[in-house]
Tab-separated table of C-alpha atoms and ligand atoms in Angstrom:
chain	number	residue	atom	x	y	z
D	959	UNK	CA	91.447	57.380	192.093
D	960	UNK	CA	94.584	56.943	190.134
D	961	UNK	CA	94.375	54.378	188.038
D	962	UNK	CA	92.009	54.096	184.733
D	963	UNK	CA	92.104	51.317	182.020
D	964	UNK	CA	90.731	51.395	178.715
D	965	UNK	CA	89.660	47.946	176.961
D	966	UNK	CA	86.663	45.935	176.499
D	967	UNK	CA	85.310	42.326	178.969
D	968	UNK	CA	85.650	40.503	175.454
D	969	UNK	CA	88.817	41.199	175.028
D	970	UNK	CA	91.333	38.227	175.722
D	971	UNK	CA	94.136	41.080	176.171
D	972	UNK	CA	92.078	43.259	178.435
D	973	UNK	CA	90.862	40.063	180.855
D	974	UNK	CA	94.860	39.819	181.368
D	975	UNK	CA	95.220	42.876	182.821
D	976	UNK	CA	92.164	43.088	184.758
D	977	UNK	CA	93.671	39.568	186.311
D	978	UNK	CA	96.461	40.828	187.126
D	979	UNK	CA	94.114	44.451	189.060
D	980	UNK	CA	92.248	41.616	191.061
D	981	UNK	CA	94.732	39.612	192.378
D	982	UNK	CA	95.787	42.536	193.868
D	983	UNK	CA	92.877	44.265	194.634
D	984	UNK	CA	94.287	46.482	193.417
D	985	UNK	CA	91.688	49.902	192.596
D	986	UNK	CA	91.084	51.401	188.748
D	987	UNK	CA	88.550	52.962	187.188
D	988	UNK	CA	87.320	50.601	184.333
D	989	UNK	CA	86.968	53.147	181.083
D	990	UNK	CA	84.836	50.963	178.354
D	991	UNK	CA	86.142	51.272	174.884
D	992	UNK	CA	82.900	50.568	172.759
D	993	UNK	CA	79.702	52.467	171.199
D	994	UNK	CA	77.682	53.683	174.401
D	995	UNK	CA	81.609	55.910	175.696
D	996	UNK	CA	82.378	57.601	173.290
D	997	UNK	CA	84.843	59.573	174.779
D	998	UNK	CA	86.689	56.475	175.528
D	999	UNK	CA	87.702	55.583	173.112
D	1000	UNK	CA	88.657	58.680	171.375
D	1001	UNK	CA	91.181	59.569	175.299
D	1002	UNK	CA	92.173	55.911	174.383
D	1003	UNK	CA	93.523	56.512	170.599
D	1004	UNK	CA	94.849	59.889	171.281
D	1005	UNK	CA	96.606	58.379	173.589
D	1006	UNK	CA	97.843	55.365	171.889
D	1007	UNK	CA	97.437	55.864	167.837
D	1008	UNK	CA	98.236	52.237	167.423
D	1009	UNK	CA	94.557	50.889	168.114
D	1010	UNK	CA	95.053	47.890	170.309
D	1011	UNK	CA	94.474	48.422	173.787
D	1012	UNK	CA	93.855	47.838	176.809
D	1013	UNK	CA	95.834	50.588	177.504
D	1014	UNK	CA	96.478	51.500	181.385
D	1015	UNK	CA	96.520	55.460	182.862
D	1016	UNK	CA	98.218	56.195	185.784
D	1017	UNK	CA	97.324	60.250	186.537
D	1018	UNK	CA	98.487	61.085	183.670
D	1019	UNK	CA	100.833	58.161	182.551
D	1020	UNK	CA	100.077	55.691	180.400
D	1021	UNK	CA	101.087	52.655	179.659
D	1022	UNK	CA	99.911	49.680	176.867
D	1023	UNK	CA	101.282	46.387	176.331
D	1024	UNK	CA	99.508	43.598	179.064
D	1025	UNK	CA	102.607	42.378	179.693
D	1026	UNK	CA	104.435	45.435	180.593
D	1027	UNK	CA	100.927	46.884	181.761
D	1028	UNK	CA	101.506	44.316	184.743
D	1029	UNK	CA	104.879	44.696	185.030
D	1030	UNK	CA	104.446	48.321	186.900
D	1031	UNK	CA	101.729	46.931	188.377
D	1032	UNK	CA	104.273	44.916	190.357
D	1033	UNK	CA	106.466	48.015	190.366
D	1034	UNK	CA	104.136	50.885	191.343
D	1035	UNK	CA	101.422	49.170	192.979
D	1036	UNK	CA	102.201	45.794	194.865
D	1037	UNK	CA	99.636	43.480	196.822
D	1038	UNK	CA	100.118	40.820	198.216
D	1039	UNK	CA	100.426	38.356	194.918
D	1040	UNK	CA	103.701	38.842	193.642
D	1041	UNK	CA	103.420	38.351	189.400
D	1042	UNK	CA	106.631	38.715	188.779
D	1043	UNK	CA	109.277	37.102	191.520
D	1044	UNK	CA	111.402	38.468	192.924
D	1045	UNK	CA	114.223	35.918	192.074
D	1046	UNK	CA	116.054	37.413	188.734
D	1047	UNK	CA	116.354	33.226	187.206
D	1048	UNK	CA	112.460	32.627	188.280
D	1049	UNK	CA	111.210	35.882	186.536
D	1050	UNK	CA	113.018	35.276	183.404
D	1051	UNK	CA	111.541	31.833	183.410
D	1052	UNK	CA	107.687	34.179	183.756
D	1053	UNK	CA	109.226	36.125	181.149
D	1054	UNK	CA	109.162	33.610	178.821
D	1055	UNK	CA	106.240	31.752	179.639
D	1056	UNK	CA	103.576	34.678	179.155
D	1057	UNK	CA	105.562	35.097	175.681
D	1058	UNK	CA	104.361	31.583	175.616
D	1059	UNK	CA	101.071	32.554	176.217
D	1060	UNK	CA	100.744	35.645	174.196
D	1061	UNK	CA	102.899	34.477	170.754
D	1062	UNK	CA	101.921	30.798	170.899
D	1063	UNK	CA	98.353	30.195	172.046
D	1064	UNK	CA	97.047	33.725	171.461
D	1065	UNK	CA	98.011	34.696	169.164
D	1066	UNK	CA	97.395	31.171	167.216
D	1067	UNK	CA	94.070	31.776	168.829
D	1068	UNK	CA	93.631	35.278	166.791
D	1069	UNK	CA	94.456	33.362	163.260
D	1070	UNK	CA	91.275	31.749	163.264
D	1071	UNK	CA	89.252	34.844	164.722
D	1072	UNK	CA	91.242	37.073	161.712
D	1073	UNK	CA	90.661	34.805	159.072
D	1074	UNK	CA	86.354	34.420	159.871
D	1075	UNK	CA	86.562	38.946	160.220
D	1076	UNK	CA	87.957	38.626	157.129
D	1077	UNK	CA	90.988	41.503	158.363
D	1078	UNK	CA	93.377	38.863	156.546
D	1079	UNK	CA	93.647	37.675	153.164
D	1080	UNK	CA	92.872	34.005	154.166
D	1081	UNK	CA	89.579	32.024	154.033
D	1082	UNK	CA	88.101	31.317	157.340
D	1083	UNK	CA	88.556	27.143	156.408
D	1084	UNK	CA	92.099	28.319	155.853
D	1085	UNK	CA	92.543	30.081	158.586
D	1086	UNK	CA	90.970	27.751	161.572
D	1087	UNK	CA	93.291	25.064	160.204
D	1088	UNK	CA	96.187	27.245	160.643
D	1089	UNK	CA	95.406	28.258	164.097
D	1090	UNK	CA	94.570	24.409	165.372
D	1091	UNK	CA	98.085	22.738	163.547
D	1092	UNK	CA	99.661	26.227	165.916
D	1093	UNK	CA	97.177	25.463	169.038
D	1094	UNK	CA	98.042	21.596	168.472
D	1095	UNK	CA	101.782	21.839	169.476
D	1096	UNK	CA	101.221	24.304	171.739
D	1097	UNK	CA	99.280	21.847	173.492
D	1098	UNK	CA	101.571	19.451	173.340
D	1099	UNK	CA	104.872	21.369	174.492
D	1100	UNK	CA	102.519	22.894	177.337
D	1101	UNK	CA	100.327	19.131	178.396
D	1102	UNK	CA	104.693	18.155	178.786
D	1103	UNK	CA	105.437	21.588	181.064
D	1104	UNK	CA	102.914	21.368	183.579
D	1105	UNK	CA	104.228	17.834	184.782
D	1106	UNK	CA	104.209	18.341	188.612
D	1107	UNK	CA	102.651	22.200	188.786
D	1108	UNK	CA	100.105	24.001	189.953
D	1109	UNK	CA	100.297	27.278	187.886
D	1110	UNK	CA	102.208	27.784	184.776
D	1111	UNK	CA	105.515	28.582	186.465
D	1112	UNK	CA	105.423	26.111	189.507
D	1113	UNK	CA	104.075	26.711	192.522
D	1114	UNK	CA	102.853	30.519	192.468
D	1115	UNK	CA	100.569	31.946	190.461
D	1116	UNK	CA	102.271	34.663	187.478
D	1117	UNK	CA	102.185	37.084	185.416
D	1118	UNK	CA	102.400	33.947	183.321
D	1119	UNK	CA	99.019	32.972	184.306
D	1120	UNK	CA	97.444	36.355	183.590
D	1121	UNK	CA	98.490	35.414	180.348
D	1122	UNK	CA	97.630	31.700	179.979
D	1123	UNK	CA	93.746	32.462	181.931
D	1124	UNK	CA	92.167	34.449	178.687
D	1125	UNK	CA	94.469	32.111	175.479
D	1126	UNK	CA	94.132	29.357	176.915
D	1127	UNK	CA	89.832	30.154	177.695
D	1128	UNK	CA	89.564	31.151	173.845
D	1129	UNK	CA	92.257	29.018	171.865
D	1130	UNK	CA	89.923	26.030	173.516
D	1131	UNK	CA	86.901	27.053	172.058
D	1132	UNK	CA	89.124	27.918	168.195
D	1133	UNK	CA	90.337	24.457	168.944
D	1134	UNK	CA	89.228	22.312	172.225
D	1135	UNK	CA	92.403	20.734	173.841
D	1136	UNK	CA	92.379	17.289	172.889
D	1137	UNK	CA	91.495	14.688	175.926
D	1138	UNK	CA	95.489	13.628	175.106
D	1139	UNK	CA	96.501	16.053	176.861
D	1140	UNK	CA	94.538	16.149	180.404
D	1141	UNK	CA	97.392	17.895	182.258
D	1142	UNK	CA	96.429	21.106	180.094
D	1143	UNK	CA	92.842	20.613	180.868
D	1144	UNK	CA	92.655	20.358	183.868
D	1145	UNK	CA	95.183	23.775	184.025
D	1146	UNK	CA	92.710	25.662	181.982
D	1147	UNK	CA	90.295	24.260	185.160
D	1148	UNK	CA	91.820	25.386	187.746
D	1149	UNK	CA	92.611	29.063	185.793
D	1150	UNK	CA	88.575	29.043	185.295
D	1151	UNK	CA	87.765	28.280	189.452
D	1152	UNK	CA	90.544	31.230	190.139
D	1153	UNK	CA	88.310	34.283	191.202
D	1154	UNK	CA	90.022	37.279	189.693
D	1155	UNK	CA	89.490	34.969	186.227
D	1156	UNK	CA	86.182	33.987	187.006
D	1157	UNK	CA	85.252	37.351	187.856
D	1158	UNK	CA	86.782	38.470	184.115
D	1159	UNK	CA	84.239	35.158	183.018
D	1160	UNK	CA	81.047	36.386	184.173
D	1161	UNK	CA	81.624	39.595	183.359
D	1162	UNK	CA	82.588	39.273	179.597
D	1163	UNK	CA	79.866	36.122	179.495
D	1164	UNK	CA	76.887	38.992	178.179
D	1165	UNK	CA	79.289	39.734	174.893
D	1166	UNK	CA	79.552	36.444	173.374
D	1167	UNK	CA	77.780	36.229	170.709
D	1168	UNK	CA	80.378	38.618	169.393
D	1169	UNK	CA	82.694	36.076	168.839
D	1170	UNK	CA	83.442	35.585	165.287
D	1171	UNK	CA	83.474	31.506	165.276
D	1172	UNK	CA	80.821	30.999	167.270
D	1173	UNK	CA	81.319	30.619	171.175
D	1174	UNK	CA	79.918	26.877	172.580
D	1175	UNK	CA	77.580	26.488	174.913
D	1176	UNK	CA	80.146	26.261	177.622
D	1177	UNK	CA	83.424	28.127	179.564
W	2376	LIG	N1	100.391	42.355	172.168
W	2376	LIG	C1	99.360	43.821	172.697
W	2376	LIG	C2	98.378	42.777	172.145
W	2376	LIG	C3	96.448	44.037	172.260
W	2376	LIG	C4	95.491	43.515	171.354
W	2376	LIG	O1	95.749	42.634	169.889
W	2376	LIG	N2	94.426	43.666	171.693
W	2376	LIG	C5	93.171	43.644	170.894
W	2376	LIG	C6	91.624	43.399	171.433
W	2376	LIG	S1	92.214	41.920	172.618
W	2376	LIG	C7	93.005	44.444	169.820
W	2376	LIG	O2	93.715	46.202	170.593
W	2376	LIG	N3	92.664	44.603	169.119
W	2376	LIG	C8	91.893	45.995	168.622
W	2376	LIG	C9	92.274	45.540	166.343
W	2376	LIG	O3	93.461	44.947	166.406
W	2376	LIG	O4	92.030	46.349	166.303
W	2376	LIG	C10	99.682	43.511	174.566
W	2376	LIG	O5	99.571	42.899	174.686
W	2376	LIG	O6	98.929	44.379	175.236
């Protein structure tokens, strides 16, 4: 098998890449980075000493950064679901939305997680407050943006939705999407019902106790 993905099922960015692979039924081997498979951790770190996963391996060629991984999949392993539109202006919009979810949803949520794990010199309560403030701004923008859309960029499921699914999943656990944002809540529910996303969420289910803020008893 040519493709291998190094990552962890509970990791939001690993899920982003998994969703893209599942969308097109692209064959690959999953190499879990964890205590039971030190050989995978060693190989991942040898190939990417910056210590961020996932990492995609295609033969001897490696790719990191999930947006780049998904761009590569679209180029080298295109399938029925076109994750980056062919039209350059439509593609630009998808790339913008992908950045929005990574930078303003995933990273905002990460502030709370990092403070809870004591990875940054911010107390847990302050980290959660800061994350909630940033997420509230992102949610408000998304509520306006999603009017009349099925998926993040419109009618088609794209790279932006691969980024949206795990970021909104964990963001909602961190700072629940208020009922005043019904379009955003419905979009998150639509993502969860999508088979590629449902599969990634199911595979991560056994690891929920790892969520540093305490996982709620719901998806
Ligand atoms: N921008 C990167 C972010 C990757 C990332 O932050 N991955 C997390 C796992 S979800 C990670 O490697 N965390 C390990 C660490 O920060 O030590 C991407 O899109 O791939």
